Amino acid sequence: MANNEIKNQVRRLRFENGEMTQQQLADKAGVTRQTIIAIEAGKYSPSLTLAFRIARTFGVSVEQVFQYEKQEP
Amino acid sequence: MNKYQKIAWFNLIVIMTTIIITTTAIAIEFRIRGYSTIGLWFIGILALLKFTPFMFKKPESRSGVVCDERDSLIRKRALSFAYTTFWIVFVLLSYLLFIIIGPKNSVPTMTLPLMAFGGALFMKIVCSVAILVQYGRGEKDG
């Protein structure tokens, strides 16, 4: 479920958007607060649909919220 | 705590309570009368598990979201894990029974219904624990 290769800027974007609470973001994205907590902690990688919904909530592109960082072996 | 966590806790509490009460009742009755018939009726407490679909319906947020994609994924994984674990235990116990009793002996006909009943309870317990463990992992931050 967790994917450490995917980093996210959800926490930073929440604070840049008027210190939006996790609950407010969850309500706007149509998920539970627990899911936002898990995403911010990097313990859950959202589906593409949810990633787009979160990005749209902040008014930015998906790449600005989620970054794929391939670790070299 | 969301709907699936509450259901998992409810299932575990009901099953454990039933096991403790039934075992105690059977033991007491066995000690007094030498056999047990009334004690088994306490298994009926498990009927409470049938009420879980009607419980914990209240959404945790104003948007009315009761469960989302992560909850569904957690539930699917827990069910899959419980099913796999059940089959592994079932096969191992079957072989164990074969080894202990031997190929030419037989088991009482009550064994099969007991295995089916015990298996269902076992799956419910494993599934509930798997749900709680998965939620526990994702909630350390927040």
Coordinates of N, CA and C in Angstrom, one line a residue:
Chain A
M1 N 0.8 -1.2 0.0 CA 0.0 0.0 0.0 C 0.9 1.3 0.0
A2 N 1.9 1.2 0.8 CA 2.8 2.4 0.9 C 3.8 2.3 -0.2
N3 N 4.2 3.4 -0.8 CA 5.2 3.4 -1.8 C 6.2 4.6 -1.5
N4 N 7.4 4.2 -1.0 CA 8.3 5.3 -0.5 C 8.9 6.0 -1.7
E5 N 8.8 5.5 -2.9 CA 9.3 6.2 -4.1 C 8.5 7.4 -4.5
I6 N 7.3 7.4 -4.0 CA 6.4 8.6 -4.3 C 6.4 9.6 -3.2
K7 N 7.0 10.7 -3.4 CA 7.0 11.8 -2.4 C 5.8 12.7 -2.7
N8 N 5.4 13.4 -1.7 CA 4.2 14.4 -1.9 C 4.4 15.7 -1.1
Q9 N 3.7 16.7 -1.6 CA 3.8 18.0 -1.0 C 2.5 18.4 -0.4
V10 N 1.7 17.5 0.0 CA 0.3 17.8 0.4 C 0.4 18.7 1.7
R11 N 1.2 18.3 2.6 CA 1.3 19.1 3.9 C 1.6 20.6 3.6
R12 N 2.7 20.7 2.7 CA 3.1 22.1 2.4 C 2.0 22.9 1.7
L13 N 1.4 22.2 0.7 CA 0.3 22.9 -0.1 C -0.9 23.2 0.8
R14 N -1.2 22.4 1.8 CA -2.3 22.7 2.7 C -2.0 24.0 3.4
F15 N -0.8 24.2 3.9 CA -0.5 25.4 4.6 C -0.4 26.6 3.7
E16 N 0.0 26.4 2.5 CA 0.1 27.5 1.5 C -1.3 27.9 1.0
N17 N -2.3 27.0 1.2 CA -3.6 27.3 0.8 C -4.5 27.7 2.1
G18 N -4.1 28.7 2.7 CA -4.8 29.3 3.9 C -4.9 28.3 5.1
E19 N -3.8 27.6 5.3 CA -3.7 26.6 6.4 C -4.9 25.7 6.4
M20 N -5.2 25.2 5.3 CA -6.3 24.2 5.2 C -6.1 23.0 6.1
T21 N -7.1 22.6 6.8 CA -7.0 21.5 7.7 C -7.1 20.2 6.9
Q22 N -6.6 19.1 7.5 CA -6.7 17.8 6.9 C -8.2 17.4 6.6
Q23 N -9.0 17.8 7.5 CA -10.5 17.5 7.3 C -11.1 18.3 6.2
Q24 N -10.7 19.5 6.0 CA -11.2 20.3 4.9 C -10.7 19.7 3.6
L25 N -9.4 19.3 3.5 CA -8.9 18.7 2.3 C -9.6 17.4 2.0
A26 N -9.9 16.6 3.1 CA -10.5 15.3 2.9 C -12.0 15.5 2.4
D27 N -12.7 16.5 2.9 CA -14.0 16.8 2.4 C -14.0 17.2 1.0
K28 N -13.0 18.0 0.6 CA -13.0 18.5 -0.8 C -12.6 17.4 -1.8
A29 N -11.7 16.5 -1.3 CA -11.3 15.4 -2.2 C -12.2 14.2 -2.2
G30 N -13.1 14.2 -1.2 CA -14.1 13.1 -1.1 C -13.5 11.8 -0.5
V31 N -12.6 12.0 0.5 CA -12.1 10.9 1.2 C -12.2 11.1 2.7
T32 N -11.7 10.2 3.5 CA -11.7 10.4 4.9 C -10.4 11.1 5.4
R33 N -10.4 11.7 6.6 CA -9.3 12.3 7.1 C -8.1 11.4 7.3
Q34 N -8.4 10.1 7.6 CA -7.4 9.1 7.8 C -6.6 8.9 6.6
T35 N -7.2 9.0 5.4 CA -6.6 8.7 4.1 C -5.6 9.9 3.9
I36 N -6.0 11.1 4.2 CA -5.1 12.3 4.0 C -3.9 12.1 4.9
I37 N -4.1 11.7 6.1 CA -3.0 11.5 7.1 C -2.0 10.5 6.5
A38 N -2.6 9.3 6.0 CA -1.7 8.3 5.5 C -0.9 8.8 4.2
I39 N -1.6 9.6 3.4 CA -0.9 10.1 2.2 C 0.2 11.0 2.6
E40 N -0.1 11.9 3.5 CA 1.0 12.9 4.0 C 2.2 12.2 4.6
A41 N 1.9 11.1 5.3 CA 3.0 10.4 6.0 C 3.7 9.4 5.0
G42 N 3.2 9.4 3.7 CA 3.9 8.5 2.7 C 3.6 7.1 2.9
K43 N 2.5 6.8 3.7 CA 2.2 5.4 3.9 C 1.1 4.9 3.0
Y44 N 0.6 5.7 2.2 CA -0.4 5.3 1.2 C -0.3 6.1 -0.1
S45 N -0.2 5.4 -1.2 CA -0.1 6.1 -2.5 C -1.5 6.1 -3.1
P46 N -2.1 7.3 -3.3 CA -3.4 7.3 -3.8 C -3.6 6.9 -5.3
S47 N -4.8 6.6 -5.7 CA -5.1 6.2 -7.1 C -4.9 7.5 -7.9
L48 N -4.8 7.3 -9.2 CA -4.6 8.4 -10.1 C -5.8 9.4 -10.0
T49 N -7.0 8.8 -9.8 CA -8.2 9.6 -9.7 C -8.1 10.5 -8.5
L50 N -7.7 10.0 -7.4 CA -7.6 10.7 -6.1 C -6.5 11.7 -6.2
A51 N -5.4 11.3 -6.8 CA -4.3 12.3 -7.0 C -4.7 13.5 -7.8
F52 N -5.5 13.3 -8.8 CA -6.0 14.4 -9.6 C -7.0 15.3 -8.8
R53 N -7.8 14.6 -8.0 CA -8.8 15.4 -7.2 C -8.0 16.3 -6.2
I54 N -7.0 15.7 -5.6 CA -6.2 16.5 -4.6 C -5.5 17.7 -5.3
A55 N -4.9 17.4 -6.4 CA -4.2 18.4 -7.2 C -5.2 19.5 -7.6
R56 N -6.4 19.1 -8.0 CA -7.4 20.1 -8.5 C -7.8 21.0 -7.3
T57 N -7.9 20.4 -6.1 CA -8.3 21.1 -4.9 C -7.3 22.2 -4.6
F58 N -6.0 22.0 -4.9 CA -5.0 23.0 -4.6 C -4.8 23.9 -5.9
G59 N -5.4 23.5 -7.0 CA -5.3 24.3 -8.2 C -3.9 24.2 -8.8
V60 N -3.3 23.0 -8.7 CA -2.0 22.8 -9.3 C -2.0 21.5 -10.1
S61 N -0.9 21.2 -10.8 CA -0.8 19.9 -11.5 C -0.5 18.8 -10.6
V62 N -0.7 17.6 -11.0 CA -0.4 16.4 -10.2 C 1.1 16.3 -9.9
E63 N 1.9 16.7 -10.8 CA 3.4 16.6 -10.6 C 3.8 17.5 -9.5
Q64 N 3.1 18.6 -9.3 CA 3.4 19.5 -8.2 C 3.0 19.0 -6.8
V65 N 2.2 18.0 -6.8 CA 1.8 17.4 -5.6 C 2.5 16.1 -5.3
F66 N 2.6 15.3 -6.3 CA 3.3 14.0 -6.2 C 4.5 13.9 -7.1
Q67 N 5.6 13.4 -6.5 CA 6.8 13.2 -7.3 C 7.3 11.8 -7.2
Y68 N 7.7 11.3 -8.4 CA 8.2 9.9 -8.4 C 9.7 10.0 -8.3
E69 N 10.3 9.4 -7.3 CA 11.7 9.4 -7.1 C 12.3 8.0 -7.1
K70 N 12.8 7.6 -8.3 CA 13.4 6.3 -8.4 C 14.7 6.2 -7.7
Q71 N 14.8 5.3 -6.7 CA 16.1 5.2 -6.0 C 17.0 4.3 -6.7
E72 N 18.3 4.7 -6.9 CA 19.3 3.9 -7.6 C 19.7 2.7 -6.7
P73 N 19.8 1.6 -7.3 CA 20.2 0.4 -6.5 C 21.7 0.5 -6.0
Chain B
M1 N -11.6 6.9 14.4 CA -11.9 5.5 14.1 C -13.0 5.5 13.0
N2 N -12.8 4.8 11.9 CA -13.9 4.7 10.9 C -14.7 3.5 11.0
K3 N -15.6 3.4 10.0 CA -16.6 2.3 10.1 C -16.0 0.9 10.2
Y4 N -15.0 0.6 9.3 CA -14.4 -0.7 9.3 C -13.6 -1.1 10.6
Q5 N -13.0 0.0 11.1 CA -12.3 -0.3 12.4 C -13.3 -0.6 13.5
K6 N -14.4 0.1 13.5 CA -15.4 -0.1 14.6 C -16.0 -1.5 14.4
I7 N -16.3 -1.9 13.2 CA -16.8 -3.2 12.9 C -15.8 -4.3 13.3
A8 N -14.6 -4.1 13.0 CA -13.5 -5.1 13.4 C -13.4 -5.2 14.9
W9 N -13.5 -4.1 15.6 CA -13.4 -4.2 17.1 C -14.7 -4.9 17.6
F10 N -15.8 -4.5 17.0 CA -17.1 -5.1 17.5 C -17.0 -6.7 17.3
N11 N -16.6 -7.1 16.1 CA -16.5 -8.5 15.8 C -15.6 -9.2 16.8
L12 N -14.4 -8.6 17.0 CA -13.4 -9.3 17.9 C -14.0 -9.4 19.4
I13 N -14.7 -8.3 19.8 CA -15.2 -8.3 21.2 C -16.3 -9.4 21.3
V14 N -17.2 -9.4 20.3 CA -18.3 -10.4 20.3 C -17.8 -11.8 20.3
I15 N -16.8 -12.1 19.4 CA -16.3 -13.5 19.2 C -15.6 -13.9 20.5
M16 N -14.7 -13.0 21.0 CA -13.9 -13.3 22.2 C -14.9 -13.5 23.4
T17 N -15.9 -12.6 23.6 CA -16.8 -12.8 24.7 C -17.6 -14.1 24.6
T18 N -18.0 -14.5 23.4 CA -18.7 -15.7 23.2 C -17.8 -16.9 23.5
I19 N -16.6 -16.9 23.1 CA -15.7 -18.0 23.4 C -15.5 -18.1 24.9
I20 N -15.2 -17.0 25.5 CA -15.0 -17.1 27.0 C -16.2 -17.6 27.7
I21 N -17.4 -17.0 27.4 CA -18.6 -17.3 28.2 C -19.0 -18.8 27.9
T22 N -18.9 -19.2 26.6 CA -19.3 -20.6 26.3 C -18.4 -21.6 26.9
T23 N -17.1 -21.3 26.8 CA -16.1 -22.3 27.4 C -16.3 -22.4 28.9
T24 N -16.5 -21.2 29.6 CA -16.8 -21.2 31.0 C -18.0 -22.0 31.4
A25 N -19.1 -21.7 30.6 CA -20.4 -22.3 30.9 C -20.3 -23.9 30.7
I26 N -19.6 -24.3 29.7 CA -19.5 -25.7 29.4 C -18.6 -26.4 30.5
A27 N -17.6 -25.7 30.9 CA -16.7 -26.2 32.0 C -17.4 -26.4 33.3
I28 N -18.2 -25.3 33.6 CA -19.0 -25.4 34.9 C -20.0 -26.5 34.9
E29 N -20.8 -26.5 33.8 CA -21.8 -27.5 33.6 C -21.2 -29.0 33.6
F30 N -20.1 -29.1 33.0 CA -19.4 -30.4 32.9 C -19.0 -30.9 34.3
R31 N -18.5 -29.9 35.1 CA -18.1 -30.2 36.4 C -19.2 -30.6 37.3
I32 N -20.4 -29.9 37.1 CA -21.5 -30.2 38.0 C -22.3 -31.5 37.6
R33 N -22.5 -31.6 36.2 CA -23.4 -32.7 35.8 C -22.6 -33.8 35.1
G34 N -21.4 -33.5 34.7 CA -20.6 -34.6 34.0 C -20.8 -34.5 32.5
Y35 N -21.8 -33.8 32.0 CA -22.0 -33.5 30.6 C -22.5 -32.1 30.4
S36 N -22.5 -31.6 29.1 CA -22.9 -30.3 28.9 C -23.9 -30.2 27.7
T37 N -25.0 -29.5 28.0 CA -25.9 -29.2 26.9 C -26.3 -27.8 26.8
I38 N -26.5 -27.2 28.0 CA -26.9 -25.8 28.1 C -25.8 -24.8 27.7
G39 N -24.6 -25.2 28.0 CA -23.5 -24.3 27.7 C -23.3 -23.9 26.3
L40 N -23.6 -24.9 25.4 CA -23.5 -24.6 24.0 C -24.5 -23.5 23.5
W41 N -25.6 -23.3 24.2 CA -26.5 -22.3 23.8 C -25.9 -20.9 23.8
F42 N -24.9 -20.7 24.5 CA -24.3 -19.4 24.6 C -23.6 -19.0 23.3
I43 N -23.4 -20.0 22.4 CA -22.9 -19.7 21.1 C -23.8 -18.7 20.3
G44 N -25.1 -18.7 20.7 CA -26.1 -17.8 20.1 C -25.7 -16.4 20.2
I45 N -24.8 -16.0 21.1 CA -24.4 -14.6 21.2 C -23.8 -14.1 19.9
L46 N -23.2 -15.1 19.1 CA -22.6 -14.8 17.8 C -23.6 -14.2 16.8
A47 N -24.9 -14.3 17.1 CA -25.9 -13.8 16.2 C -25.8 -12.3 16.1
L48 N -25.2 -11.7 17.2 CA -25.0 -10.2 17.2 C -24.2 -9.8 16.0
L49 N -23.3 -10.7 15.5 CA -22.5 -10.3 14.3 C -23.3 -10.0 13.1
K50 N -24.5 -10.5 13.0 CA -25.4 -10.2 11.9 C -25.9 -8.8 11.8
F51 N -25.7 -8.1 13.0 CA -26.2 -6.7 13.0 C -25.2 -5.7 12.5
T52 N -24.0 -6.1 12.2 CA -22.9 -5.1 11.8 C -23.3 -4.3 10.6
P53 N -24.0 -4.8 9.6 CA -24.3 -4.0 8.4 C -25.2 -2.8 8.8
F54 N -25.9 -2.9 9.9 CA -26.8 -1.8 10.3 C -26.2 -0.8 11.3
M55 N -25.0 -1.2 11.7 CA -24.3 -0.3 12.7 C -23.2 0.5 12.1
F56 N -22.8 1.6 12.8 CA -21.7 2.4 12.5 C -21.9 3.0 11.1
K57 N -23.1 3.5 10.8 CA -23.4 4.1 9.5 C -23.1 5.6 9.4
K58 N -22.9 6.2 10.6 CA -22.8 7.6 10.6 C -21.4 8.0 10.0
P59 N -21.4 8.9 9.0 CA -20.2 9.4 8.4 C -19.3 10.2 9.4
E60 N -18.0 10.1 9.2 CA -17.1 10.9 10.1 C -16.9 12.3 9.7
S61 N -17.2 12.6 8.4 CA -17.0 14.0 8.0 C -18.3 14.6 7.4
R62 N -18.3 15.9 7.3 CA -19.5 16.6 6.8 C -19.8 16.2 5.3
S63 N -18.8 15.8 4.6 CA -19.0 15.5 3.2 C -19.7 14.1 3.0
G64 N -19.9 13.4 4.1 CA -20.7 12.2 4.1 C -19.9 11.0 3.7
V65 N -18.6 11.1 3.6 CA -17.7 10.0 3.2 C -17.6 9.0 4.4
V66 N -18.1 7.8 4.2 CA -18.0 6.8 5.2 C -16.8 5.9 5.0
C67 N -16.5 5.5 3.7 CA -15.3 4.8 3.4 C -14.8 5.2 2.0
D68 N -13.5 5.2 1.8 CA -13.0 5.6 0.5 C -12.2 4.5 -0.1
E69 N -11.3 4.8 -1.1 CA -10.6 3.8 -1.8 C -9.6 3.1 -0.9
R70 N -9.0 3.8 0.1 CA -8.0 3.2 1.0 C -8.7 2.2 1.9
D71 N -9.9 2.5 2.4 CA -10.7 1.6 3.2 C -11.0 0.3 2.5
S72 N -11.5 0.5 1.2 CA -11.8 -0.7 0.4 C -10.6 -1.6 0.2
L73 N -9.4 -0.9 -0.1 CA -8.2 -1.7 -0.3 C -7.8 -2.5 1.0
I74 N -7.9 -1.8 2.1 CA -7.6 -2.4 3.4 C -8.5 -3.6 3.6
R75 N -9.8 -3.4 3.3 CA -10.8 -4.5 3.6 C -10.5 -5.7 2.6
K76 N -10.2 -5.4 1.3 CA -9.9 -6.4 0.4 C -8.6 -7.2 0.8
R77 N -7.6 -6.5 1.2 CA -6.4 -7.2 1.6 C -6.6 -8.1 2.9
A78 N -7.4 -7.5 3.8 CA -7.7 -8.3 5.0 C -8.4 -9.6 4.7
L79 N -9.4 -9.5 3.8 CA -10.2 -10.6 3.4 C -9.3 -11.7 2.7
S80 N -8.5 -11.2 1.8 CA -7.6 -12.1 1.1 C -6.6 -12.8 2.0
F81 N -6.1 -12.0 3.0 CA -5.1 -12.6 4.0 C -5.8 -13.6 4.8
A82 N -7.1 -13.3 5.3 CA -7.8 -14.2 6.1 C -8.1 -15.5 5.4
Y83 N -8.5 -15.4 4.1 CA -8.8 -16.6 3.3 C -7.6 -17.4 3.1
T84 N -6.5 -16.8 2.8 CA -5.2 -17.6 2.6 C -4.8 -18.3 3.9
T85 N -4.8 -17.5 5.0 CA -4.4 -18.1 6.3 C -5.3 -19.3 6.6
F86 N -6.6 -19.1 6.4 CA -7.6 -20.2 6.7 C -7.2 -21.5 5.9
W87 N -6.9 -21.3 4.6 CA -6.6 -22.5 3.8 C -5.3 -23.2 4.3
I88 N -4.3 -22.3 4.6 CA -3.0 -22.9 5.1 C -3.2 -23.7 6.4
V89 N -4.0 -23.1 7.3 CA -4.2 -23.7 8.6 C -5.1 -25.0 8.4
F90 N -6.1 -24.9 7.5 CA -7.0 -26.0 7.2 C -6.2 -27.2 6.6
V91 N -5.3 -26.9 5.7 CA -4.5 -28.0 5.1 C -3.5 -28.6 6.1
L92 N -2.9 -27.7 6.9 CA -1.9 -28.2 7.9 C -2.6 -29.1 9.0
L93 N -3.8 -28.6 9.4 CA -4.6 -29.4 10.4 C -5.0 -30.7 9.8
S94 N -5.4 -30.7 8.6 CA -5.9 -32.0 7.9 C -4.7 -33.0 7.9
Y95 N -3.5 -32.5 7.6 CA -2.4 -33.4 7.6 C -2.0 -33.9 9.0
L96 N -2.1 -33.0 9.9 CA -1.8 -33.3 11.3 C -2.8 -34.3 11.9
L97 N -4.1 -34.2 11.5 CA -5.1 -35.1 11.9 C -4.8 -36.5 11.3
F98 N -4.3 -36.5 10.1 CA -4.0 -37.8 9.4 C -2.8 -38.4 10.1
I99 N -1.8 -37.6 10.5 CA -0.6 -38.1 11.1 C -1.0 -38.7 12.5
I100 N -1.8 -37.9 13.3 CA -2.1 -38.3 14.6 C -3.0 -39.5 14.7
I101 N -4.1 -39.5 13.9 CA -5.1 -40.6 13.9 C -4.7 -41.8 13.1
G102 N -4.0 -41.5 12.0 CA -3.6 -42.6 11.2 C -4.6 -42.8 10.0
P103 N -4.1 -43.5 8.9 CA -4.9 -43.6 7.7 C -6.1 -44.6 7.9
K104 N -6.1 -45.5 8.8 CA -7.2 -46.5 8.9 C -8.3 -46.2 9.9
N105 N -8.0 -45.2 10.7 CA -9.0 -44.8 11.7 C -10.0 -43.7 11.1
S106 N -11.0 -43.4 11.9 CA -12.0 -42.4 11.4 C -12.2 -41.3 12.5
V107 N -12.8 -40.2 12.1 CA -13.2 -39.1 13.0 C -14.7 -39.1 13.1
P108 N -15.2 -38.5 14.2 CA -16.7 -38.4 14.3 C -17.3 -37.5 13.2
T109 N -18.5 -37.7 12.9 CA -19.1 -36.9 11.8 C -19.3 -35.4 12.2
M110 N -19.2 -35.2 13.6 CA -19.3 -33.9 14.1 C -18.1 -33.0 13.7
T111 N -17.0 -33.7 13.3 CA -15.8 -33.0 13.0 C -15.9 -32.0 11.9
L112 N -16.6 -32.4 10.8 CA -16.7 -31.5 9.7 C -17.5 -30.2 10.0
P113 N -18.7 -30.3 10.6 CA -19.4 -29.1 10.9 C -18.6 -28.2 11.9
L114 N -17.9 -28.8 12.8 CA -17.1 -28.1 13.7 C -16.0 -27.3 13.0
M115 N -15.4 -28.0 12.0 CA -14.3 -27.4 11.2 C -14.8 -26.2 10.5
A116 N -16.0 -26.4 9.9 CA -16.6 -25.3 9.1 C -16.9 -24.1 10.0
F117 N -17.5 -24.4 11.2 CA -17.9 -23.3 12.1 C -16.6 -22.6 12.7
G118 N -15.7 -23.5 13.1 CA -14.4 -22.9 13.6 C -13.6 -22.1 12.5
G119 N -13.7 -22.6 11.3 CA -13.0 -21.9 10.2 C -13.6 -20.6 9.9
A120 N -14.9 -20.5 10.0 CA -15.6 -19.2 9.8 C -15.2 -18.2 10.9
L121 N -15.2 -18.7 12.1 CA -14.8 -17.8 13.2 C -13.3 -17.4 13.1
F122 N -12.5 -18.3 12.8 CA -11.1 -18.1 12.6 C -10.9 -17.0 11.5
M123 N -11.6 -17.1 10.4 CA -11.5 -16.1 9.3 C -11.9 -14.8 9.8
K124 N -13.0 -14.7 10.5 CA -13.5 -13.4 11.0 C -12.5 -12.8 12.0
I125 N -11.9 -13.6 12.8 CA -10.9 -13.0 13.8 C -9.7 -12.5 13.0
V126 N -9.1 -13.3 12.1 CA -7.9 -12.9 11.3 C -8.2 -11.7 10.5
C127 N -9.4 -11.7 9.9 CA -9.8 -10.5 9.0 C -9.8 -9.2 9.9
S128 N -10.5 -9.3 11.1 CA -10.6 -8.2 11.9 C -9.2 -7.7 12.4
V129 N -8.4 -8.6 12.8 CA -7.0 -8.2 13.3 C -6.3 -7.6 12.1
A130 N -6.4 -8.2 10.9 CA -5.6 -7.6 9.7 C -6.1 -6.2 9.4
I131 N -7.4 -6.0 9.6 CA -7.9 -4.6 9.3 C -7.4 -3.6 10.3
L132 N -7.4 -4.0 11.6 CA -6.9 -3.1 12.7 C -5.4 -2.9 12.5
V133 N -4.6 -3.9 12.2 CA -3.2 -3.7 12.0 C -2.9 -2.8 10.8
Q134 N -3.6 -2.9 9.7 CA -3.4 -2.1 8.6 C -3.7 -0.6 8.9
Y135 N -4.8 -0.4 9.6 CA -5.1 1.0 10.0 C -4.1 1.6 11.0
G136 N -3.6 0.7 11.9 CA -2.6 1.1 12.8 C -1.4 1.6 12.2
R137 N -1.0 1.0 11.1 CA 0.3 1.4 10.4 C 0.1 2.7 9.8
G138 N -1.0 3.1 9.3 CA -1.2 4.4 8.6 C -1.5 5.5 9.5
E139 N -1.7 5.3 10.8 CA -2.2 6.4 11.6 C -1.1 6.9 12.6
K140 N 0.1 6.5 12.4 CA 1.1 6.9 13.4 C 1.4 8.4 13.3
D141 N 1.2 8.9 12.1 CA 1.4 10.4 11.9 C 0.0 11.1 11.8
G142 N -0.1 12.2 12.4 CA -1.4 12.9 12.2 C -1.8 13.7 13.3

